[in-house]
Coordinates of C-alpha atoms in Angstrom, one line a residue:
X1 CA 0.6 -14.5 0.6
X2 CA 1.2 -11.6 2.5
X3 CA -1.8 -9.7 1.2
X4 CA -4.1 -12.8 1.8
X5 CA -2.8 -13.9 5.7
X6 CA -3.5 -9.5 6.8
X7 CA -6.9 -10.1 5.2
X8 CA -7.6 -13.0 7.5
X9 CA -6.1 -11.1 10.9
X10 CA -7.7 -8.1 10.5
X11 CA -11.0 -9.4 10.0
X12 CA -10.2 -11.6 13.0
X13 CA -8.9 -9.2 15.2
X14 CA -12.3 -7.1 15.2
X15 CA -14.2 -10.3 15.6
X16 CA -12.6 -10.9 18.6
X17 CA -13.2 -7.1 19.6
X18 CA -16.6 -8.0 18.7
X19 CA -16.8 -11.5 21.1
X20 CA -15.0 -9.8 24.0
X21 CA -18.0 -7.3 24.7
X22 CA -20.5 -8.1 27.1
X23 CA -24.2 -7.3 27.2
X24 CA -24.9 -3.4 28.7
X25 CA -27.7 -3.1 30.8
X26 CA -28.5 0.6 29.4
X27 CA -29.9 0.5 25.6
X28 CA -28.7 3.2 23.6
X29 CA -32.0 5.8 22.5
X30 CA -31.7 4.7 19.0
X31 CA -32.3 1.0 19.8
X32 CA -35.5 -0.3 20.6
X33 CA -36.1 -2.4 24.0
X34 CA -35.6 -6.1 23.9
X35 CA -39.5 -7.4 23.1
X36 CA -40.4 -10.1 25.8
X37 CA -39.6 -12.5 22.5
X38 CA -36.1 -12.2 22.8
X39 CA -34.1 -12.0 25.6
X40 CA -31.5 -9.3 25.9
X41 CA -28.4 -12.6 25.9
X42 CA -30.2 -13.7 22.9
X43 CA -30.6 -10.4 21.0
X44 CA -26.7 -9.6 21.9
X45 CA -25.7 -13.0 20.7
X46 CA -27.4 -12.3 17.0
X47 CA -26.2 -8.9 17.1
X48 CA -23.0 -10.1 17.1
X49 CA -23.1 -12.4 14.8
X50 CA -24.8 -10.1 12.4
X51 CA -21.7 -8.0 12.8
X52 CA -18.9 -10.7 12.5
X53 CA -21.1 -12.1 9.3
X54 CA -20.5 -8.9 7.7
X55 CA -17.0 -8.3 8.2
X56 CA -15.7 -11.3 7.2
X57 CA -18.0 -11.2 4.3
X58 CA -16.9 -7.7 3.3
X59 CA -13.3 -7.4 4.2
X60 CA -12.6 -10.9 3.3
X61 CA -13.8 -13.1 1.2
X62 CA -15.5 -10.3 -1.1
X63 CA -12.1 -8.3 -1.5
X64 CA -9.9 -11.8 -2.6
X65 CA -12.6 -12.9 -4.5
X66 CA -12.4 -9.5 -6.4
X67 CA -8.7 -9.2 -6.7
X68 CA -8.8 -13.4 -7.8
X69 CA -10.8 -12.0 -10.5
X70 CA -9.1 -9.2 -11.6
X71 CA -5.5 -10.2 -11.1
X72 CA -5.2 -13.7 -11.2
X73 CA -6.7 -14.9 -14.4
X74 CA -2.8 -15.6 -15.9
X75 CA -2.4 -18.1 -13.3
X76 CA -2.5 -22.0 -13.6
X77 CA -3.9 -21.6 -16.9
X78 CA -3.6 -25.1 -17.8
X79 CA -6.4 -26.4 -15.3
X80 CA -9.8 -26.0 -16.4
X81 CA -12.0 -27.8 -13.6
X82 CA -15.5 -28.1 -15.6
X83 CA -14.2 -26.4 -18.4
X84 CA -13.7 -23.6 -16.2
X85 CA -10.3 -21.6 -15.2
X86 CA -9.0 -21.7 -11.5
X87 CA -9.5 -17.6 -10.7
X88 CA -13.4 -18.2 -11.8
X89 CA -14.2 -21.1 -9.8
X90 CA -12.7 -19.1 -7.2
X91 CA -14.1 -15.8 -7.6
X92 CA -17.7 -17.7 -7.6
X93 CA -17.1 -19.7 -4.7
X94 CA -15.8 -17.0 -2.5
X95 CA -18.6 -14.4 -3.5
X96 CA -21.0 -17.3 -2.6
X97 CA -19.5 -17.9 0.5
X98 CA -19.6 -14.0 1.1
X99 CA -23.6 -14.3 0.1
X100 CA -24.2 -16.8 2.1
X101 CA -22.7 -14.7 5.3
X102 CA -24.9 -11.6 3.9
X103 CA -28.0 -14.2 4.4
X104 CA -26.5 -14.7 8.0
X105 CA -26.0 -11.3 9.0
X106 CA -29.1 -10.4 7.5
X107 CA -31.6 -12.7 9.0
X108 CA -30.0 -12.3 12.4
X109 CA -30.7 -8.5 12.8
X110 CA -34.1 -8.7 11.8
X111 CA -34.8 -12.1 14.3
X112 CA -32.9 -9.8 16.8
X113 CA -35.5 -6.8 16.3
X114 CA -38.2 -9.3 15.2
X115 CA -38.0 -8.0 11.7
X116 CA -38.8 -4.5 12.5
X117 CA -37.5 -2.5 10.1
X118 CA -35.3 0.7 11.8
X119 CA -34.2 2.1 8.7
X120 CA -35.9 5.7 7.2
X121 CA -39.7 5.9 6.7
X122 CA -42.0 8.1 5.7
X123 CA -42.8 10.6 8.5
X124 CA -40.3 9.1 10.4
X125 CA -38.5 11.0 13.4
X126 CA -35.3 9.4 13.3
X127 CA -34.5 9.2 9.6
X128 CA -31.0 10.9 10.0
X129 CA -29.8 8.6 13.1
X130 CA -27.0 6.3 12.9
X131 CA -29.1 3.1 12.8
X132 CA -31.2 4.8 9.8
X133 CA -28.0 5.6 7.8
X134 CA -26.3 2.3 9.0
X135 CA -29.8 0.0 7.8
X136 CA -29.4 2.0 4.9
X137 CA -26.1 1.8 3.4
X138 CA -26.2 -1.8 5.0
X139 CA -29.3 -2.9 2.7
X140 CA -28.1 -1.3 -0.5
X141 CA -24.7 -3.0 -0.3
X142 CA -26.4 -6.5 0.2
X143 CA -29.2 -5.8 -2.7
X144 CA -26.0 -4.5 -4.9
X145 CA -24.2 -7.8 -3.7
X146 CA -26.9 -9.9 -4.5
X147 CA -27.4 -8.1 -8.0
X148 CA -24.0 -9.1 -9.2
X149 CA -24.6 -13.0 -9.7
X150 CA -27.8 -11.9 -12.0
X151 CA -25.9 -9.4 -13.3
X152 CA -23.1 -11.7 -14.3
X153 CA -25.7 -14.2 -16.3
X154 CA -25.5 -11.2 -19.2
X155 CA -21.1 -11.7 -19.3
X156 CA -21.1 -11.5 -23.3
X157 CA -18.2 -13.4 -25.3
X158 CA -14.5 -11.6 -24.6
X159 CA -14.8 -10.6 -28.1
X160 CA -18.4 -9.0 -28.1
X161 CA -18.7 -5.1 -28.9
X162 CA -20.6 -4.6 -25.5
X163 CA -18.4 -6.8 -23.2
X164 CA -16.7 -3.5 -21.6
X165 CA -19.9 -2.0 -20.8
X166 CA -20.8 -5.6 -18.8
X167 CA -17.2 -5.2 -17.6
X168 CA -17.6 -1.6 -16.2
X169 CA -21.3 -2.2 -14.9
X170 CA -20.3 -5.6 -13.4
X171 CA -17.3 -3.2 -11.6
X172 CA -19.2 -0.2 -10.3
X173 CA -22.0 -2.4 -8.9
X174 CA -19.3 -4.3 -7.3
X175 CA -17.7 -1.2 -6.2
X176 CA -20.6 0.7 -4.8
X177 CA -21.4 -2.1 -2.6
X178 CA -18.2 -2.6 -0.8
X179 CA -17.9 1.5 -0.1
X180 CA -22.0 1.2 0.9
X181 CA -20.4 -1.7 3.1
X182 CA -17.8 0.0 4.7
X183 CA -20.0 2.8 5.1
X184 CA -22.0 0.7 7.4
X185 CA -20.0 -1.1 9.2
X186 CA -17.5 2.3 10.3
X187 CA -21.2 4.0 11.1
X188 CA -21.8 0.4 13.4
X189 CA -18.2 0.7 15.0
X190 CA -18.7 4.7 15.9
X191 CA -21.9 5.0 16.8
X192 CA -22.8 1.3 18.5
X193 CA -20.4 1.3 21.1
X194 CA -22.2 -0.8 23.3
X195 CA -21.3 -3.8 20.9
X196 CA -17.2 -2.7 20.9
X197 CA -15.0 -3.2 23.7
X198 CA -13.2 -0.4 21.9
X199 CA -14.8 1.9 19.6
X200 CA -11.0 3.3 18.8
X201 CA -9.7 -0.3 18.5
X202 CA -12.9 -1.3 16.2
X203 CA -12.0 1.9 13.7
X204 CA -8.4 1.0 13.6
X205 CA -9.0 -2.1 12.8
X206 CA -11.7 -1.3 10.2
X207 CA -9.4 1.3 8.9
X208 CA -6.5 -0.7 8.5
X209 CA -8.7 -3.8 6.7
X210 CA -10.0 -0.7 3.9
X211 CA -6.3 0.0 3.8
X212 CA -5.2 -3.0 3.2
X213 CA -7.6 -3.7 0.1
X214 CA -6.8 -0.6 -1.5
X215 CA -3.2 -0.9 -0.7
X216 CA -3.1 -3.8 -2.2
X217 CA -5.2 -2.7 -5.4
X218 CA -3.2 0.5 -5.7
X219 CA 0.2 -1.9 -6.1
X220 CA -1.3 -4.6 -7.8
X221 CA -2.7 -2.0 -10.6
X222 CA 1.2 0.1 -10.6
X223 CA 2.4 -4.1 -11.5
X224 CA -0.4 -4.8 -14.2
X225 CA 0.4 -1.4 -15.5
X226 CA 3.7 -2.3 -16.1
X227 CA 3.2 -5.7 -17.3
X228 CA 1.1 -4.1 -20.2
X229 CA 3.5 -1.7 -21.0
X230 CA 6.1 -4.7 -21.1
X231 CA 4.2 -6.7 -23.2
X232 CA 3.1 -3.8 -25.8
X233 CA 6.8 -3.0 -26.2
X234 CA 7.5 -6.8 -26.9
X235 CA 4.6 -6.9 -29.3
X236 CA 5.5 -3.1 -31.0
X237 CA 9.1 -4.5 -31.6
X238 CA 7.6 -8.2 -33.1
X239 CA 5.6 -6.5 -35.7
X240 CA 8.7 -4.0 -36.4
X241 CA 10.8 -6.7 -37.1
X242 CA 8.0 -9.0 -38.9
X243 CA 7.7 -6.0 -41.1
X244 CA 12.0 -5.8 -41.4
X245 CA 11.9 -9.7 -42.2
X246 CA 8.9 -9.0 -45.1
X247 CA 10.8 -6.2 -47.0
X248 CA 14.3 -8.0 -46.7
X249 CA 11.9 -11.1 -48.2
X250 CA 10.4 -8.8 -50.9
X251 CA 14.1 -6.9 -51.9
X252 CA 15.6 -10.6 -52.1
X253 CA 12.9 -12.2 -54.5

């Protein structure tokens, strides 16, 4: 419970760093001027909620739905909604709702530059600039994100000699988003001040949501660690004594 209510304030607190900032007169060089389209309100306005779409996406409801997934699946076992276990109609529902904030913060950028893209081209002069790195890492980690639902329509039987290499892919896909993520959104907090209130406040807070997930995963593998060690023991000593009750049976007959 305590994992789940930092997840919700940290992603909270930097939305409100986010809301708190008002529009800035003077553009930065590595954003375009506002086209006659948009006004400079409206393009701040999608800007931010471009930004706020992704954290809460990211830092949120992609990390529970993960940690659902991977820690959870012992729990309330006896309710199967649909035929379905609780942590998997979770983990889908929260990674939809993340998808479906990815659409948000995606479409919002591109109405807010009129679907320029400001990423790297060929030729182009600014190809190592923030916003090229930040378009970059951002658009890999949504096209990994949105990979991972096809991805999961291959999820072989439990039992099935290739399951580990679906569980491994399905992991590293999953894995290389959220750092491409992060990646993004720390390049967005550093370099696009303008946005912040705080660009120290908006990497603390960043910092401390990554910190918080692997935390959490660090501590939550050190207790699955031990629960498998636990149960091996338990099983080692059941087949030592099954194989103690079978001689006694043999010696007797």
């Amino acid at each position: 419970m305590e994992f789940r209510s930092s997840q919700v304030l940290l992603p909270s607190v930097l939305f409100a760093v986010l809301m708190a900032a008002k529009p800035s007169e003077q553009l930065s060089d590595e954003t375009p001027k506002t086209s006659s389209l948009i006004s400079h309100e409206q393009k701040w306005l999608l800007t931010k909620i471009h930004g706020i779409a992704f954290i809460f996406a990211w830092f949120l409801f992609v990390p529970v739905a993960v940690g659902g997934a991977r820690y959870c699946k012992n729990y309330l076992t006896q309710y199967t909604p649909m035929g379905l276990r609780v942590w998997y109609h979770a983990h889908r529902t929260l990674n939809l709702i993340a998808v479906a904030l990815m659409i948000v913060g995606l479409t919002t950028i591109f109405i807010a530059h009129e679907w320029r893209w400001l990423g790297p081209q060929i030729g182009g002069k600014k190809n190592t600039s923030a916003t090229a790195y930040h378009t970059m890492f951002g658009i890999l980690s949504v096209l990994l994100a949105w990979i991972q639902p096809f991805n999961s329509l291959f999820r072989c039987n439990p039992s099935h000699r290739l399951r580990s290499l679906f569980n491994w892919s399905h992991r590293l896909l999953g894995l290389t988003s959220l750092v491409f993520a992060s990646a993004a959104i720390f390049i967005a907090c550093v370099y696009f001040y303008k946005h912040l209130t705080s660009t120290t406040n908006a990497i603390i807070f960043c910092s401390l949501c990554i910190g918080v997930i692997l935390g959490t995963v660090v501590f939550m593998e050190l207790i699955a660690w031990k629960n498998r060690s636990v149960e091996e023991s338990l099983l080692a000593e059941l087949e030592s004594d099954k194989h103690l009750y079978s001689t006694i049976a043999t010696n007797y007959h």
